Amino acid sequence: MNRQQNLPNMQLLDIIDFLPDPTLVVDQDRKVVAWNRAIERITGVSKADIIDKGEYAYSLPFYGKARPVLLDLIFTDDYTTEKKYRNVVKEENTIYGEVLVKLPYNQKEVLLWLKASPLYDSKGNIVGAIETARDITECKRNHPQELVNKQIIELETANEQLQKEIFEQKQVEESLREIKELYCQLVENSPNAILLHSKNKLKFINKAGVKLFGLGSIREAVGVSMIDLIHPDYKDIVAEKWRQVQDERVTASLMEEKIVRPDGKVLDIEVVTAPCTIQGKNIMQALVFDITDRKRAEKMLRLSEEKFSTAFNAGPNPMAITTIESGRIIDVNSNFLSFFGYSRQQVINKTIADLNIYKNPEDRTKLINYIVQHGFIKNLNINFRKRSGDIRIALFSSEIIAIGGEQYLLSVISDITELKQVEQALRLSEERFCKAFYNNPTPMVITRQSDDKHIEVNKSYERFFGFCREELIGRTASDICIFNDTEQFKLYNKQLSILHNFCSIKFNAII
């Protein structure tokens, strides 16, 4: 009798074990009674090392110390614990929340969506609690909110079914028939495809599987040749996997495959396949996930990366990708190599300090501090040193970018050395003109051709006519009556506008 009662418990534990989301179950003494494969993968803690342990042992793999977690709020209200989670929502007896943690196992920072619910016995007494987690880090970063909401709904649906199964697990006095019915509900309502099959024929498939494989109905699906649904490129690999699972009783870990539906549509899937025995016959059970949308997103990401690579390598300016703090060079384009005079082998994995390309090394420290604070820097004048020792003046722009979840600097250099040289030559020319104009012994004036107003005069002009500079600027020769024959002076201006050059004219001035 005990063996019959334990049979459904074992089946339910197997279901928990194969769930794609990390899941743990504790009893009323807060001791761990279930720890599935997904939670083993994310924490690095095996089931054997944690089952039957209490004293908040289940919090160590997530937070690095023993403390209450979300499911502990099922047993007692604790405001201090609740404050450690984001977006906490309580719906009836279920608690939802989010938490950002750095996992002690691999120091990976992940955003987890959590759900905790109580477990009851047949009399309605709380006998334990279950908590499930889903890593939504990438969803928050790369996917629209609609997709995140859809995944949350799927998780809630799966968890609701799991709650029903675990509830029945605690009712050991209930008949095996009732537990079997509840198990069937879980399978039928699972958002992922669940099927039983041999190497030749499909024995059972749930509604989600019928929809995924495009088989019409459950009745029509039973008896279908499974190998005919596998993409030609994967038939040999899958056939060998099935042989090992069914004949050698080996569980096949999660594997990517392709299927071809009867309507010709090709889908990408992930499959976990394990051996099972029904009525004394060795067959296989499989849990199938549709990853077509994910593969499409990955392809779009690759295309985006290719476009970035093309723009990076074909850019007309020297460009480099480096780490932020150490300045280690990850990649450079050909114009960077040409500008500084290095080969690719001489710069990749070297640091900026190794190459000594800053004339003033402290410049990099200053600009890094600015970039870390603001996220970017634009058109900063920097003096760079080439391999030959030549100093070039450039406009430096840089911003922080993310590659593979890590932050780097994308930097662009615009060489303005020649422009600076032209500007310097122009300044020198202007200085020489000013000296020649103001120090010339001959009276000299600059007037605006459109209205004859004085723009500038030299000292000799002031002395000659007896006016100071302030009395002359902005006024015409006629305004201050310094020419005896104004009509002759107008003729001079007219000749000058036609010739666009110097010309001479004799006139009588009033001084």
Coordinates of C-alpha atoms in Angstrom, one line a residue:
M1 CA 0.0 0.0 0.0
N2 CA 2.8 2.4 0.9
R3 CA 4.4 1.8 -2.5
Q4 CA 1.2 2.6 -4.2
Q5 CA 0.9 5.9 -2.2
N6 CA 4.5 6.8 -2.9
L7 CA 4.1 6.2 -6.7
P8 CA 2.1 9.4 -7.4
N9 CA 4.5 11.4 -5.1
M10 CA 7.5 10.1 -7.2
Q11 CA 5.7 11.0 -10.4
L12 CA 5.0 14.5 -9.1
L13 CA 8.6 14.9 -8.0
D14 CA 9.6 13.9 -11.5
I15 CA 7.3 16.5 -13.0
I16 CA 8.9 19.2 -10.7
D17 CA 12.3 17.9 -11.7
F18 CA 11.6 18.5 -15.4
L19 CA 10.0 21.9 -15.1
P20 CA 12.0 24.5 -17.1
D21 CA 11.9 27.0 -14.2
P22 CA 13.9 26.8 -11.0
T23 CA 11.6 25.4 -8.3
L24 CA 11.9 24.5 -4.6
V25 CA 9.4 23.1 -2.1
V26 CA 9.7 23.3 1.7
D27 CA 7.6 21.6 4.4
Q28 CA 6.1 23.4 7.4
D29 CA 9.5 23.1 9.3
R30 CA 11.1 25.0 6.4
K31 CA 13.1 22.0 5.3
V32 CA 13.7 21.5 1.6
V33 CA 11.7 18.6 0.2
A34 CA 12.1 19.3 -3.6
W35 CA 14.9 21.0 -5.6
N36 CA 14.6 20.6 -9.3
R37 CA 17.2 20.4 -12.1
A38 CA 16.6 23.9 -13.2
I39 CA 17.4 25.3 -9.8
E40 CA 20.5 23.0 -9.7
R41 CA 21.8 24.6 -12.9
I42 CA 21.2 28.2 -11.8
T43 CA 22.7 27.8 -8.3
G44 CA 25.3 25.1 -8.8
V45 CA 23.9 23.3 -5.7
S46 CA 22.8 19.7 -6.2
K47 CA 19.7 18.2 -4.9
A48 CA 21.7 15.7 -2.7
D49 CA 23.4 18.6 -0.9
I50 CA 20.2 20.4 0.1
I51 CA 17.3 18.0 0.6
D52 CA 16.1 17.9 4.2
K53 CA 18.1 20.9 5.2
G54 CA 16.5 23.7 7.2
E55 CA 17.6 27.0 8.9
Y56 CA 17.1 28.9 5.6
A57 CA 19.6 26.8 3.8
Y58 CA 17.7 27.4 0.5
S59 CA 18.6 31.1 0.6
L60 CA 22.4 30.5 0.6
P61 CA 22.7 29.6 -3.1
F62 CA 20.9 32.9 -4.1
Y63 CA 21.9 35.5 -1.5
G64 CA 25.1 34.1 0.0
K65 CA 23.7 34.0 3.6
A66 CA 20.9 32.3 5.5
R67 CA 17.9 34.5 5.7
P68 CA 14.1 34.5 5.0
V69 CA 13.1 34.5 1.3
L70 CA 9.8 35.2 -0.5
L71 CA 8.2 31.9 0.4
D72 CA 8.8 32.5 4.1
L73 CA 6.2 35.3 3.8
I74 CA 3.7 32.5 3.4
F75 CA 4.2 31.4 7.0
T76 CA 4.6 34.8 8.6
D77 CA 4.4 38.5 7.7
D78 CA 7.8 40.1 7.7
Y79 CA 8.1 43.7 6.5
T80 CA 12.0 43.5 6.6
T81 CA 12.0 40.5 4.3
E82 CA 9.3 42.0 2.0
K83 CA 11.4 45.2 1.5
K84 CA 14.1 43.2 -0.1
Y85 CA 12.0 42.5 -3.1
R86 CA 10.7 44.7 -5.9
N87 CA 7.1 44.9 -7.1
V88 CA 5.7 42.7 -4.4
V89 CA 2.1 41.7 -5.1
K90 CA -0.2 39.6 -2.9
E91 CA -3.2 37.9 -4.7
E92 CA -5.2 35.8 -2.3
N93 CA -2.6 33.3 -0.9
T94 CA 0.0 33.8 -3.6
I95 CA 2.9 36.3 -3.4
Y96 CA 4.7 37.7 -6.5
G97 CA 8.0 39.7 -6.5
E98 CA 11.2 40.5 -8.3
V99 CA 14.8 40.6 -7.0
L100 CA 18.1 41.5 -8.6
V101 CA 20.8 39.2 -7.2
K102 CA 24.5 38.3 -7.9
L103 CA 24.5 34.5 -7.7
P104 CA 27.4 33.2 -5.4
Y105 CA 27.8 30.2 -7.7
N106 CA 29.1 32.1 -10.8
Q107 CA 28.9 35.8 -9.7
K108 CA 26.3 36.4 -12.5
E109 CA 23.9 39.2 -11.9
V110 CA 20.3 38.2 -12.8
L111 CA 16.8 39.6 -12.4
L112 CA 14.5 36.9 -11.1
W113 CA 10.7 37.0 -11.2
L114 CA 9.4 34.9 -8.2
K115 CA 6.1 33.3 -7.2
A116 CA 5.5 31.7 -3.8
S117 CA 2.3 29.8 -2.8
P118 CA 1.2 27.8 0.3
L119 CA 0.7 24.0 0.2
Y120 CA -2.3 22.5 2.0
D121 CA -3.3 19.1 3.2
S122 CA -6.8 17.6 2.7
K123 CA -8.0 19.5 5.8
G124 CA -6.9 22.9 4.6
N125 CA -3.9 23.2 6.9
I126 CA -0.7 24.8 5.5
V127 CA 1.9 22.0 5.3
G128 CA 4.6 23.7 3.2
A129 CA 5.3 26.2 0.5
I130 CA 6.6 26.3 -3.1
E131 CA 8.6 29.0 -4.8
T132 CA 9.4 29.2 -8.5
A133 CA 11.8 31.6 -10.2
R134 CA 12.2 32.8 -13.8
D135 CA 15.3 34.6 -15.1
I136 CA 13.8 37.7 -16.9
T137 CA 17.1 39.5 -17.3
E138 CA 17.3 39.2 -21.1
C139 CA 13.6 39.7 -21.5
K140 CA 13.8 43.1 -19.7
R141 CA 16.8 44.1 -21.8
N142 CA 16.0 42.8 -25.3
H143 CA 12.4 42.0 -25.6
P144 CA 9.2 44.1 -25.8
Q145 CA 7.1 44.3 -22.6
E146 CA 4.3 42.3 -24.3
L147 CA 6.6 39.3 -24.6
V148 CA 7.6 39.6 -21.0
N149 CA 4.0 39.7 -20.0
K150 CA 3.2 36.7 -22.1
Q151 CA 6.0 34.7 -20.5
I152 CA 4.8 35.7 -17.0
I153 CA 1.3 34.5 -17.9
E154 CA 2.7 31.2 -19.2
L155 CA 4.7 30.7 -16.0
E156 CA 1.6 31.6 -13.9
T157 CA -0.5 29.0 -15.8
A158 CA 2.2 26.3 -15.4
N159 CA 2.5 27.1 -11.7
E160 CA -1.2 27.0 -11.1
Q161 CA -1.3 23.5 -12.5
L162 CA 1.7 22.6 -10.4
Q163 CA -0.1 23.8 -7.3
K164 CA -3.0 21.5 -8.1
E165 CA -0.6 18.6 -8.4
I166 CA 1.3 19.3 -5.2
F167 CA -1.9 19.8 -3.4
E168 CA -3.0 16.3 -4.4
Q169 CA 0.5 15.0 -3.4
K170 CA -0.2 15.9 0.2
Q171 CA -3.5 14.0 0.2
V172 CA -1.9 10.6 0.7
E173 CA -5.3 9.3 1.9
E174 CA -6.9 10.1 -1.4
S175 CA -7.1 7.4 -4.1
L176 CA -4.6 6.8 -6.8
R177 CA -7.3 7.6 -9.4
E178 CA -7.7 11.2 -8.2
I179 CA -4.0 11.9 -8.3
K180 CA -3.8 10.4 -11.8
E181 CA -6.6 12.7 -12.9
L182 CA -4.8 15.7 -11.5
Y183 CA -1.6 14.6 -13.3
C184 CA -3.5 14.5 -16.5
Q185 CA -4.7 18.0 -16.0
L186 CA -1.2 19.2 -15.6
V187 CA -0.1 17.5 -18.8
E188 CA -3.1 18.6 -20.8
N189 CA -2.9 22.3 -19.7
S190 CA 0.9 22.6 -19.9
P191 CA 1.9 25.5 -22.1
N192 CA 4.8 23.3 -23.4
A193 CA 4.5 20.1 -25.5
I194 CA 4.6 16.9 -23.5
L195 CA 4.6 13.6 -25.4
L196 CA 5.2 9.8 -25.0
H197 CA 6.6 7.9 -28.0
S198 CA 8.7 5.0 -29.1
K199 CA 11.3 5.1 -31.8
N200 CA 8.5 4.6 -34.3
K201 CA 5.2 5.8 -33.1
L202 CA 3.6 8.6 -31.1
K203 CA 1.8 7.2 -28.1
F204 CA 0.5 10.3 -26.4
I205 CA 0.6 14.1 -26.9
N206 CA -1.0 17.0 -25.1
K207 CA -2.9 19.9 -26.5
A208 CA 0.1 22.1 -26.6
G209 CA 2.0 19.4 -28.5
V210 CA -0.8 19.0 -31.1
K211 CA -0.7 22.7 -31.7
L212 CA 3.1 22.9 -31.9
F213 CA 3.5 19.9 -34.3
G214 CA 0.4 20.9 -36.3
L215 CA -1.3 17.4 -35.9
G216 CA -4.9 18.4 -35.9
S217 CA -6.2 16.7 -32.8
I218 CA -4.9 14.3 -30.1
R219 CA -6.9 11.4 -31.7
E220 CA -5.3 12.1 -35.1
A221 CA -1.9 12.5 -33.6
V222 CA -1.7 9.0 -31.9
G223 CA 0.2 6.6 -34.1
V224 CA 2.0 9.2 -36.2
S225 CA 5.6 8.3 -37.2
M226 CA 7.8 10.5 -35.1
I227 CA 10.8 10.4 -37.3
D228 CA 8.7 11.8 -40.2
L229 CA 8.3 15.0 -38.1
I230 CA 12.0 15.5 -37.7
H231 CA 13.8 17.8 -40.1
P232 CA 16.1 15.9 -42.6
D233 CA 19.2 17.6 -41.2
Y234 CA 18.5 16.2 -37.8
K235 CA 17.1 12.7 -38.5
D236 CA 20.3 10.8 -37.9
I237 CA 21.2 12.7 -34.7
V238 CA 17.7 12.3 -33.3
A239 CA 17.5 8.6 -34.2
E240 CA 20.7 7.9 -32.3
K241 CA 19.5 9.9 -29.3
W242 CA 16.2 7.9 -29.3
R243 CA 18.2 4.6 -29.4
Q244 CA 20.2 5.6 -26.4
V245 CA 17.2 6.8 -24.4
Q246 CA 14.9 3.9 -25.1
D247 CA 17.4 1.0 -25.3
E248 CA 20.2 2.2 -22.9
R249 CA 17.8 4.1 -20.5
V250 CA 19.9 7.3 -20.7
T251 CA 18.3 10.7 -20.2
A252 CA 19.2 13.1 -23.0
S253 CA 19.8 16.6 -21.8
L254 CA 18.3 19.7 -23.4
M255 CA 19.0 19.7 -27.2
E256 CA 18.1 22.0 -30.1
E257 CA 16.4 20.4 -33.0
K258 CA 14.2 21.3 -36.0
I259 CA 10.8 19.8 -36.9
V260 CA 8.8 19.9 -40.1
R261 CA 5.0 20.1 -39.6
P262 CA 2.6 18.4 -42.0
D263 CA 1.9 21.8 -43.4
G264 CA 5.6 22.2 -44.3
K265 CA 6.3 24.9 -41.7
V266 CA 9.8 24.5 -40.1
L267 CA 10.1 25.2 -36.4
D268 CA 13.1 25.4 -34.0
I269 CA 12.6 23.4 -30.7
E270 CA 14.4 22.4 -27.6
V271 CA 13.8 18.9 -26.3
V272 CA 14.5 17.1 -23.0
T273 CA 14.0 13.3 -23.6
A274 CA 14.0 10.7 -20.8
P275 CA 13.2 7.0 -20.6
C276 CA 10.0 5.7 -19.0
T277 CA 8.1 2.5 -18.6
I278 CA 4.4 2.1 -19.3
Q279 CA 2.7 -1.3 -18.9
G280 CA 6.1 -3.0 -18.9
K281 CA 7.2 -1.4 -22.2
N282 CA 10.2 0.9 -22.5
I283 CA 9.3 4.2 -24.3
M284 CA 10.3 7.8 -24.0
Q285 CA 8.8 10.9 -22.6
A286 CA 9.7 14.3 -24.0
L287 CA 9.2 17.9 -22.9
V288 CA 9.4 20.2 -26.0
F289 CA 9.8 24.0 -26.1
D290 CA 9.1 26.2 -29.1
I291 CA 12.2 28.4 -29.5
T292 CA 11.4 29.7 -33.1
D293 CA 10.9 33.3 -31.9
R294 CA 14.1 33.2 -29.9
K295 CA 16.1 31.9 -32.8
R296 CA 14.6 34.6 -35.0
A297 CA 15.6 37.2 -32.5
E298 CA 19.1 35.7 -32.3
K299 CA 19.4 35.9 -36.1
M300 CA 18.3 39.6 -36.0
L301 CA 20.9 40.2 -33.3
R302 CA 23.6 38.6 -35.5
L303 CA 22.6 40.7 -38.5
S304 CA 22.7 43.8 -36.3
E305 CA 26.2 42.9 -35.1
E306 CA 27.3 42.3 -38.7
K307 CA 26.0 45.8 -39.7
F308 CA 27.9 47.3 -36.7
S309 CA 31.0 45.4 -37.7
T310 CA 30.7 46.6 -41.3
A311 CA 30.2 50.2 -40.2
F312 CA 33.1 49.9 -37.7
N313 CA 35.6 48.5 -40.2
A314 CA 34.6 50.7 -43.1
G315 CA 34.4 53.9 -41.1
P316 CA 36.6 56.8 -42.5
N317 CA 37.9 57.7 -39.0
P318 CA 40.2 55.7 -36.7
M319 CA 38.0 53.7 -34.4
A320 CA 38.7 51.4 -31.4
I321 CA 36.8 49.2 -28.9
T322 CA 38.5 49.0 -25.5
T323 CA 37.7 48.1 -21.9
I324 CA 36.8 51.0 -19.7
E325 CA 39.2 50.8 -16.8
S326 CA 42.3 49.1 -18.1
G327 CA 42.1 50.4 -21.6
R328 CA 42.7 46.9 -23.1
I329 CA 42.2 47.0 -26.9
I330 CA 39.5 44.6 -28.1
D331 CA 39.3 45.7 -31.7
V332 CA 40.4 48.5 -34.1
N333 CA 39.7 49.3 -37.7
S334 CA 42.2 49.7 -40.5
N335 CA 42.2 53.5 -40.2
F336 CA 43.2 53.3 -36.6
L337 CA 46.2 51.2 -37.6
S338 CA 47.1 53.6 -40.5
F339 CA 46.7 56.7 -38.2
F340 CA 49.0 55.4 -35.5
G341 CA 51.4 53.3 -37.7
Y342 CA 50.9 49.9 -36.0
S343 CA 49.9 46.4 -37.3
R344 CA 46.9 44.6 -35.9
Q345 CA 49.0 42.1 -34.1
Q346 CA 50.8 45.0 -32.3
V347 CA 47.7 46.5 -30.7
I348 CA 45.1 43.7 -30.0
N349 CA 45.0 42.8 -26.3
K350 CA 47.5 45.6 -25.6
T351 CA 46.5 48.5 -23.4
I352 CA 46.4 52.1 -24.3
A353 CA 49.2 52.6 -21.8
D354 CA 51.3 50.0 -23.5
L355 CA 51.1 51.9 -26.8
N356 CA 51.7 55.3 -25.1
I357 CA 49.5 57.0 -27.7
Y358 CA 48.5 59.9 -25.4
K359 CA 51.0 62.8 -25.4
N360 CA 49.7 63.6 -21.9
P361 CA 48.8 60.2 -20.2
E362 CA 46.7 62.0 -17.6
D363 CA 44.3 63.0 -20.4
R364 CA 42.9 59.5 -20.5
T365 CA 42.2 59.5 -16.7
K366 CA 40.3 62.7 -17.0
L367 CA 38.2 61.6 -20.0
I368 CA 37.4 58.2 -18.5
N369 CA 36.1 59.9 -15.3
Y370 CA 33.9 62.1 -17.4
I371 CA 32.6 59.2 -19.6
V372 CA 31.8 57.0 -16.5
Q373 CA 29.8 59.9 -15.1
H374 CA 28.0 61.0 -18.3
G375 CA 28.1 57.9 -20.5
F376 CA 29.9 59.7 -23.4
I377 CA 32.2 62.5 -24.5
K378 CA 32.1 64.5 -27.7
N379 CA 34.9 66.2 -29.7
L380 CA 37.5 66.7 -27.0
N381 CA 40.8 68.1 -28.3
I382 CA 43.5 65.5 -27.5
N383 CA 47.2 65.3 -28.6
F384 CA 48.0 61.8 -29.8
R385 CA 51.5 60.2 -30.3
K386 CA 52.0 58.0 -33.3
R387 CA 54.4 55.1 -33.3
S388 CA 56.9 57.3 -35.2
G389 CA 56.8 59.8 -32.4
D390 CA 54.9 62.5 -34.4
I391 CA 52.2 64.3 -32.4
R392 CA 48.8 64.7 -34.1
I393 CA 45.9 66.9 -32.9
A394 CA 42.5 65.1 -33.0
L395 CA 38.9 65.5 -31.9
F396 CA 38.2 62.5 -29.6
S397 CA 34.7 61.1 -29.1
S398 CA 33.7 58.1 -27.1
E399 CA 30.7 56.4 -25.6
I400 CA 29.9 53.3 -23.5
I401 CA 28.5 50.3 -25.4
A402 CA 27.4 46.8 -24.3
I403 CA 28.8 43.7 -26.0
G404 CA 27.8 40.3 -24.6
G405 CA 26.5 41.8 -21.4
E406 CA 29.8 43.6 -20.7
Q407 CA 30.5 47.4 -21.0
Y408 CA 33.2 48.7 -23.4
L409 CA 34.2 52.0 -24.9
L410 CA 33.7 52.8 -28.6
S411 CA 36.0 55.6 -29.5
V412 CA 36.4 57.7 -32.7
I413 CA 39.3 60.0 -33.6
S414 CA 39.1 62.9 -36.1
D415 CA 42.5 64.2 -37.2
I416 CA 42.5 68.0 -37.2
T417 CA 46.2 68.6 -37.3
E418 CA 46.2 70.3 -40.7
L419 CA 43.1 72.4 -39.7
K420 CA 44.9 73.6 -36.6
Q421 CA 48.0 74.5 -38.7
V422 CA 45.8 76.5 -41.1
E423 CA 44.2 78.3 -38.1
Q424 CA 47.6 79.1 -36.7
A425 CA 48.8 80.5 -40.0
L426 CA 45.6 82.6 -40.3
R427 CA 46.2 84.0 -36.8
L428 CA 49.8 84.9 -37.7
S429 CA 48.6 86.5 -40.9
E430 CA 46.1 88.6 -39.0
E431 CA 48.6 89.6 -36.5
R432 CA 51.0 90.7 -39.2
F433 CA 48.3 92.7 -41.0
C434 CA 47.3 94.4 -37.7
K435 CA 50.9 95.4 -37.1
A436 CA 51.3 96.8 -40.6
F437 CA 48.0 98.7 -40.5
Y438 CA 48.2 100.3 -37.1
N439 CA 51.9 101.1 -37.2
N440 CA 52.0 102.5 -40.8
P441 CA 53.0 106.2 -41.1
T442 CA 50.6 106.7 -43.9
P443 CA 47.0 107.5 -42.8
M444 CA 44.9 104.4 -43.4
V445 CA 41.2 103.7 -43.0
I446 CA 38.9 100.7 -43.5
T447 CA 35.4 101.6 -44.6
R448 CA 32.3 99.4 -45.3
Q449 CA 31.6 99.6 -49.0
S450 CA 27.8 99.4 -48.6
D451 CA 27.5 102.6 -46.6
D452 CA 31.0 104.2 -46.5
K453 CA 31.1 104.0 -42.7
H454 CA 34.5 103.9 -40.9
I455 CA 35.2 100.4 -39.6
E456 CA 38.8 100.9 -38.4
V457 CA 41.5 103.7 -38.6
N458 CA 45.2 103.8 -37.7
K459 CA 47.0 106.4 -35.6
S460 CA 48.3 108.2 -38.6
Y461 CA 44.8 108.8 -39.9
E462 CA 43.7 110.2 -36.5
R463 CA 46.6 112.6 -36.4
F464 CA 46.2 113.6 -40.0
F465 CA 42.5 114.6 -39.7
G466 CA 42.6 115.6 -36.0
F467 CA 39.9 113.2 -34.9
C468 CA 40.1 110.4 -32.3
R469 CA 39.1 106.9 -33.2
E470 CA 35.9 107.0 -31.2
E471 CA 34.8 110.1 -33.2
L472 CA 35.4 108.3 -36.5
I473 CA 34.2 104.7 -36.1
G474 CA 30.6 104.2 -37.4
R475 CA 30.5 107.5 -39.3
T476 CA 31.1 108.4 -42.9
A477 CA 33.6 110.9 -44.4
S478 CA 30.6 113.0 -45.3
D479 CA 29.3 112.9 -41.7
I480 CA 32.5 114.5 -40.4
C481 CA 33.2 116.7 -43.5
I482 CA 36.8 115.8 -44.0
F483 CA 36.7 115.9 -47.8
N484 CA 36.4 119.2 -49.8
D485 CA 34.9 117.6 -52.9
T486 CA 32.4 114.9 -51.8
E487 CA 31.2 114.2 -55.3
Q488 CA 34.8 113.4 -56.4
F489 CA 35.0 111.0 -53.3
K490 CA 31.7 109.2 -54.4
L491 CA 33.2 108.7 -57.8
Y492 CA 36.2 107.1 -56.2
N493 CA 34.0 104.7 -54.3
K494 CA 32.1 103.8 -57.5
Q495 CA 35.3 103.1 -59.3
L496 CA 36.5 100.9 -56.5
S497 CA 33.3 98.9 -56.4
I498 CA 33.6 98.2 -60.1
L499 CA 37.3 97.3 -60.1
H500 CA 37.3 95.4 -56.8
N501 CA 40.9 96.5 -56.3
F502 CA 43.1 99.4 -55.2
C503 CA 42.8 102.6 -57.1
S504 CA 44.2 106.1 -56.5
I505 CA 42.5 109.5 -56.6
K506 CA 43.6 113.0 -55.8
F507 CA 41.3 115.1 -53.6
N508 CA 41.4 118.0 -51.2
A509 CA 40.8 117.1 -47.6
I510 CA 39.7 119.5 -44.8
I511 CA 41.9 119.1 -41.7

